[in-house]
Amino acid sequence: MTASSDPEAFAVRPIPAFRDNYVWLLRRGDRAAVVDPGDAAPVEAALAGSGLRLAAILVTHHHADHQGGVERLVAGHGAAVFGPAAESITGLSRPLSGGERIEIAGLGGFAVLAVPGHTRGHLAYLAGRRLFCGDTLFGAGCGRLFEGTPAQMADSLARLAALPDDTEVYCAHEYTEANLRFAAAVEPDNPAIRRRIAEAAAMRARGEPTLPSTIGLEKATNPFLRCDEPAVIAAAQRRDPAAASAVEVFAAIRAWRNEF
Ligand code: ZN
Ligand code: FE
């Protein structure tokens, strides 16, 4: 699953949940952690008979499809629960607000990033060159603005885009193909988007996730990371002629996506 060759690094695999969620399972030796377990059952099934000890649960934000399984997993495994202090998370034992560095026994260190926009306390977790970003950054897309402003989300995305190009992006949903259809509507002449559409279709036809992506691929194909590209600005201005700044372009593209 992972391109990392660092023997110290943990392995990562997706546990599909609900219709299109991924709960990411991190493991090294007999230690495991999960990111955003919206449902306990598929996680229990993955852990059963594996010999793995669930050391930690990382929660990016409060939506039920990301934290709904926490209570049952804590009851069964006693894992520590990391998540946003600013949101209501069941069983939260390590409240975080971003800027911290956390240590998970056996799995190493994670930088905690505050990425408000989808929700007001949304966090992302960065371990080396692996980013677990919940519903902030998706394959070729970004989360809806339920609680934050366009300026907050644009700033959160800009900070993720500033990570090294080979950073692996582990999103919480398989939305890539639908997002790419929108990306192609925004930038019909972008060859990287056309290429990614073909690649994503092939991955899905093989029953594989389109994730992890990389920051480099997102910068080439994700309209929400391309708000300073002339083609994206022009597309935004066809929707909102007053859109001029990068944040206004972002807001126009995000509003268009909502009704696409
Ligand atoms: Zn969400
Ligand atoms: Fe979600």
GROMACS .gro file of C-alpha atoms and ligand atoms in nm:
model
  262
    1MET     CA    1   0.000   0.000   0.000
    2THR     CA    2   0.276   0.243   0.088
    3ALA     CA    3   0.564   0.362  -0.124
    4SER     CA    4   0.775   0.430   0.185
    5SER     CA    5   1.095   0.228   0.212
    6ASP     CA    6   1.173   0.345   0.565
    7PRO     CA    7   1.190   0.028   0.775
    8GLU     CA    8   1.096   0.235   1.079
    9ALA     CA    9   0.773   0.346   0.917
   10PHE     CA   10   0.437   0.192   0.985
   11ALA     CA   11   0.229   0.020   0.716
   12VAL     CA   12  -0.104   0.173   0.612
   13ARG     CA   13  -0.414   0.016   0.464
   14PRO     CA   14  -0.771   0.129   0.414
   15ILE     CA   15  -1.067  -0.030   0.591
   16PRO     CA   16  -1.371   0.058   0.380
   17ALA     CA   17  -1.671   0.176   0.582
   18PHE     CA   18  -2.024   0.287   0.491
   19ARG     CA   19  -2.061   0.379   0.126
   20ASP     CA   20  -1.736   0.560   0.052
   21ASN     CA   21  -1.544   0.618   0.377
   22TYR     CA   22  -1.196   0.488   0.445
   23VAL     CA   23  -1.081   0.420   0.800
   24TRP     CA   24  -0.701   0.415   0.770
   25LEU     CA   25  -0.534   0.136   0.967
   26LEU     CA   26  -0.174   0.208   1.068
   27ARG     CA   27   0.040  -0.077   1.198
   28ARG     CA   28   0.392  -0.159   1.292
   29GLY     CA   29   0.475  -0.480   1.471
   30ASP     CA   30   0.176  -0.558   1.691
   31ARG     CA   31   0.080  -0.191   1.738
   32ALA     CA   32  -0.204  -0.037   1.547
   33ALA     CA   33  -0.390   0.292   1.523
   34VAL     CA   34  -0.693   0.390   1.320
   35VAL     CA   35  -0.790   0.726   1.174
   36ASP     CA   36  -1.158   0.830   1.174
   37PRO     CA   37  -1.340   0.509   1.268
   38GLY     CA   38  -1.695   0.610   1.184
   39ASP     CA   39  -1.804   0.249   1.226
   40ALA     CA   40  -1.650   0.004   1.476
   41ALA     CA   41  -1.761  -0.316   1.301
   42PRO     CA   42  -1.523  -0.319   1.002
   43VAL     CA   43  -1.237  -0.214   1.232
   44GLU     CA   44  -1.317  -0.497   1.475
   45ALA     CA   45  -1.324  -0.735   1.179
   46ALA     CA   46  -0.981  -0.613   1.062
   47LEU     CA   47  -0.833  -0.645   1.413
   48ALA     CA   48  -0.987  -0.985   1.491
   49GLY     CA   49  -0.726  -1.257   1.494
   50SER     CA   50  -0.459  -1.015   1.367
   51GLY     CA   51  -0.270  -1.006   1.697
   52LEU     CA   52  -0.274  -0.626   1.669
   53ARG     CA   53  -0.317  -0.402   1.972
   54LEU     CA   54  -0.515  -0.087   1.903
   55ALA     CA   55  -0.300   0.178   2.072
   56ALA     CA   56  -0.464   0.492   1.942
   57ILE     CA   57  -0.758   0.642   1.758
   58LEU     CA   58  -0.698   0.963   1.564
   59VAL     CA   59  -1.011   1.166   1.490
   60THR     CA   60  -1.000   1.455   1.240
   61HIS     CA   61  -1.342   1.604   1.314
   62HIS     CA   62  -1.672   1.543   1.487
   63HIS     CA   63  -1.895   1.417   1.203
   64ALA     CA   64  -2.055   1.081   1.281
   65ASP     CA   65  -1.900   0.904   0.982
   66HIS     CA   66  -1.558   0.980   1.138
   67GLN     CA   67  -1.615   0.918   1.509
   68GLY     CA   68  -1.922   0.692   1.532
   69GLY     CA   69  -1.716   0.382   1.614
   70VAL     CA   70  -1.494   0.542   1.879
   71GLU     CA   71  -1.699   0.452   2.185
   72ARG     CA   72  -1.718   0.080   2.101
   73LEU     CA   73  -1.350   0.059   2.006
   74VAL     CA   74  -1.245   0.227   2.331
   75ALA     CA   75  -1.466  -0.009   2.529
   76GLY     CA   76  -1.314  -0.311   2.356
   77HIS     CA   77  -0.950  -0.200   2.328
   78GLY     CA   78  -0.888   0.089   2.569
   79ALA     CA   79  -0.718   0.293   2.297
   80ALA     CA   80  -0.622   0.656   2.355
   81VAL     CA   81  -0.840   0.895   2.156
   82PHE     CA   82  -0.681   1.199   1.992
   83GLY     CA   83  -0.903   1.464   1.838
   84PRO     CA   84  -1.001   1.829   1.817
   85ALA     CA   85  -1.050   2.000   2.155
   86ALA     CA   86  -1.287   2.246   1.987
   87GLU     CA   87  -1.537   1.976   1.886
   88SER     CA   88  -1.753   1.721   2.064
   89ILE     CA   89  -1.575   1.387   2.028
   90THR     CA   90  -1.694   1.084   2.224
   91GLY     CA   91  -1.428   0.943   2.457
   92LEU     CA   92  -1.169   1.206   2.369
   93SER     CA   93  -0.868   1.151   2.597
   94ARG     CA   94  -0.611   1.373   2.422
   95PRO     CA   95  -0.770   1.703   2.313
   96LEU     CA   96  -0.566   1.885   2.048
   97SER     CA   97  -0.589   2.222   1.879
   98GLY     CA   98  -0.309   2.202   1.622
   99GLY     CA   99   0.061   2.278   1.655
  100GLU     CA  100   0.124   1.984   1.889
  101ARG     CA  101   0.349   1.689   1.823
  102ILE     CA  102   0.209   1.361   1.953
  103GLU     CA  103   0.378   1.028   2.008
  104ILE     CA  104   0.197   0.699   1.958
  105ALA     CA  105   0.376   0.407   2.119
  106GLY     CA  106   0.521   0.185   1.848
  107LEU     CA  107   0.411   0.408   1.560
  108GLY     CA  108   0.620   0.719   1.619
  109GLY     CA  109   0.554   1.092   1.606
  110PHE     CA  110   0.275   1.284   1.437
  111ALA     CA  111   0.252   1.658   1.381
  112VAL     CA  112  -0.097   1.792   1.444
  113LEU     CA  113  -0.219   2.056   1.198
  114ALA     CA  114  -0.522   2.280   1.248
  115VAL     CA  115  -0.710   2.284   0.916
  116PRO     CA  116  -1.043   2.456   0.983
  117GLY     CA  117  -1.301   2.496   0.708
  118HIS     CA  118  -1.505   2.176   0.675
  119THR     CA  119  -1.556   2.202   1.052
  120ARG     CA  120  -1.418   2.467   1.282
  121GLY     CA  121  -1.181   2.238   1.476
  122HIS     CA  122  -1.078   2.004   1.194
  123LEU     CA  123  -0.731   1.852   1.239
  124ALA     CA  124  -0.488   1.673   1.008
  125TYR     CA  125  -0.213   1.438   1.124
  126LEU     CA  126   0.127   1.430   0.953
  127ALA     CA  127   0.372   1.144   1.010
  128GLY     CA  128   0.687   1.188   0.802
  129ARG     CA  129   0.561   1.207   0.444
  130ARG     CA  130   0.211   1.080   0.521
  131LEU     CA  131  -0.083   1.312   0.570
  132PHE     CA  132  -0.414   1.199   0.720
  133CYS     CA  133  -0.645   1.485   0.634
  134GLY     CA  134  -1.003   1.367   0.695
  135ASP     CA  135  -1.253   1.576   0.499
  136THR     CA  136  -1.027   1.875   0.433
  137LEU     CA  137  -0.841   1.766   0.118
  138PHE     CA  138  -0.985   1.498  -0.111
  139GLY     CA  139  -0.854   1.342  -0.427
  140ALA     CA  140  -0.906   1.628  -0.676
  141GLY     CA  141  -1.138   1.806  -0.433
  142CYS     CA  142  -1.196   1.944  -0.086
  143GLY     CA  143  -1.456   1.920   0.188
  144ARG     CA  144  -1.771   2.127   0.201
  145LEU     CA  145  -1.767   2.438   0.415
  146PHE     CA  146  -2.005   2.335   0.691
  147GLU     CA  147  -1.863   2.549   0.972
  148GLY     CA  148  -1.573   2.750   0.833
  149THR     CA  149  -1.530   3.037   0.590
  150PRO     CA  150  -1.379   3.022   0.241
  151ALA     CA  151  -1.079   3.216   0.378
  152GLN     CA  152  -1.021   2.956   0.650
  153MET     CA  153  -1.047   2.663   0.410
  154ALA     CA  154  -0.830   2.830   0.146
  155ASP     CA  155  -0.566   2.893   0.414
  156SER     CA  156  -0.587   2.534   0.542
  157LEU     CA  157  -0.548   2.397   0.189
  158ALA     CA  158  -0.258   2.633   0.114
  159ARG     CA  159  -0.070   2.501   0.416
  160LEU     CA  160  -0.128   2.140   0.304
  161ALA     CA  161  -0.020   2.232  -0.051
  162ALA     CA  162   0.307   2.364   0.093
  163LEU     CA  163   0.405   2.013   0.211
  164PRO     CA  164   0.662   1.827  -0.003
  165ASP     CA  165   0.525   1.701  -0.337
  166ASP     CA  166   0.588   1.336  -0.243
  167THR     CA  167   0.377   1.361   0.074
  168GLU     CA  168   0.115   1.085   0.057
  169VAL     CA  169  -0.242   1.209   0.105
  170TYR     CA  170  -0.478   0.978   0.291
  171CYS     CA  171  -0.830   1.122   0.262
  172ALA     CA  172  -1.135   0.990   0.444
  173HIS     CA  173  -1.357   0.941   0.137
  174GLU     CA  174  -1.340   0.783  -0.207
  175TYR     CA  175  -1.464   1.088  -0.395
  176THR     CA  176  -1.186   1.114  -0.653
  177GLU     CA  177  -1.374   1.021  -0.970
  178ALA     CA  178  -1.667   1.258  -0.905
  179ASN     CA  179  -1.421   1.531  -0.809
  180LEU     CA  180  -1.224   1.477  -1.130
  181ARG     CA  181  -1.538   1.524  -1.341
  182PHE     CA  182  -1.573   1.864  -1.176
  183ALA     CA  183  -1.200   1.939  -1.213
  184ALA     CA  184  -1.233   1.870  -1.588
  185ALA     CA  185  -1.527   2.112  -1.608
  186VAL     CA  186  -1.315   2.382  -1.441
  187GLU     CA  187  -1.005   2.309  -1.653
  188PRO     CA  188  -1.104   2.121  -1.971
  189ASP     CA  189  -0.757   2.167  -2.120
  190ASN     CA  190  -0.551   2.037  -1.826
  191PRO     CA  191  -0.376   1.717  -1.948
  192ALA     CA  192  -0.287   1.609  -1.592
  193ILE     CA  193  -0.659   1.596  -1.510
  194ARG     CA  194  -0.732   1.387  -1.821
  195ARG     CA  195  -0.452   1.148  -1.725
  196ARG     CA  196  -0.576   1.118  -1.370
  197ILE     CA  197  -0.931   1.046  -1.488
  198ALA     CA  198  -0.801   0.746  -1.683
  199GLU     CA  199  -0.580   0.631  -1.394
  200ALA     CA  200  -0.859   0.661  -1.137
  201ALA     CA  201  -1.102   0.470  -1.360
  202ALA     CA  202  -0.847   0.189  -1.398
  203MET     CA  203  -0.787   0.175  -1.020
  204ARG     CA  204  -1.161   0.159  -0.947
  205ALA     CA  205  -1.212  -0.106  -1.218
  206ARG     CA  206  -0.952  -0.317  -1.035
  207GLY     CA  207  -1.140  -0.259  -0.709
  208GLU     CA  208  -0.856  -0.047  -0.568
  209PRO     CA  209  -0.879   0.283  -0.382
  210THR     CA  210  -0.758   0.591  -0.569
  211LEU     CA  211  -0.576   0.685  -0.249
  212PRO     CA  212  -0.329   0.772  -0.118
  213SER     CA  213  -0.274   1.055  -0.357
  214THR     CA  214   0.026   1.287  -0.331
  215ILE     CA  215   0.053   1.660  -0.273
  216GLY     CA  216   0.228   1.687  -0.612
  217LEU     CA  217  -0.063   1.517  -0.792
  218GLU     CA  218  -0.316   1.732  -0.608
  219LYS     CA  219  -0.130   2.050  -0.702
  220ALA     CA  220  -0.149   1.941  -1.068
  221THR     CA  221  -0.514   1.830  -1.074
  222ASN     CA  222  -0.712   1.968  -0.780
  223PRO     CA  223  -0.889   2.293  -0.872
  224PHE     CA  224  -0.904   2.398  -0.505
  225LEU     CA  225  -0.521   2.401  -0.491
  226ARG     CA  226  -0.504   2.586  -0.825
  227CYS     CA  227  -0.688   2.909  -0.746
  228ASP     CA  228  -0.396   3.115  -0.879
  229GLU     CA  229  -0.395   2.941  -1.220
  230PRO     CA  230  -0.527   3.163  -1.503
  231ALA     CA  231  -0.764   2.889  -1.628
  232VAL     CA  232  -0.914   2.841  -1.281
  233ILE     CA  233  -0.946   3.217  -1.227
  234ALA     CA  234  -1.123   3.248  -1.564
  235ALA     CA  235  -1.361   2.962  -1.477
  236ALA     CA  236  -1.439   3.122  -1.139
  237GLN     CA  237  -1.504   3.459  -1.305
  238ARG     CA  238  -1.756   3.301  -1.541
  239ARG     CA  239  -1.951   3.209  -1.225
  240ASP     CA  240  -1.875   3.525  -1.028
  241PRO     CA  241  -1.737   3.814  -1.234
  242ALA     CA  242  -1.630   3.990  -0.911
  243ALA     CA  243  -1.401   3.703  -0.803
  244ALA     CA  244  -1.049   3.848  -0.801
  245SER     CA  245  -0.846   3.738  -0.498
  246ALA     CA  246  -0.738   3.376  -0.449
  247VAL     CA  247  -0.996   3.342  -0.168
  248GLU     CA  248  -1.275   3.480  -0.389
  249VAL     CA  249  -1.174   3.242  -0.667
  250PHE     CA  250  -1.175   2.955  -0.417
  251ALA     CA  251  -1.520   3.059  -0.287
  252ALA     CA  252  -1.665   3.076  -0.641
  253ILE     CA  253  -1.524   2.735  -0.737
  254ARG     CA  254  -1.644   2.579  -0.408
  255ALA     CA  255  -1.995   2.723  -0.459
  256TRP     CA  256  -2.000   2.587  -0.817
  257ARG     CA  257  -1.893   2.243  -0.690
  258ASN     CA  258  -2.187   2.238  -0.445
  259GLU     CA  259  -2.436   2.249  -0.731
  260PHE     CA  260  -2.234   2.055  -0.993
  261ZN      ZN  261  -1.710   1.537   0.755
  262FE      FE  262  -1.692   1.254   0.611
   0.00000   0.00000   0.00000
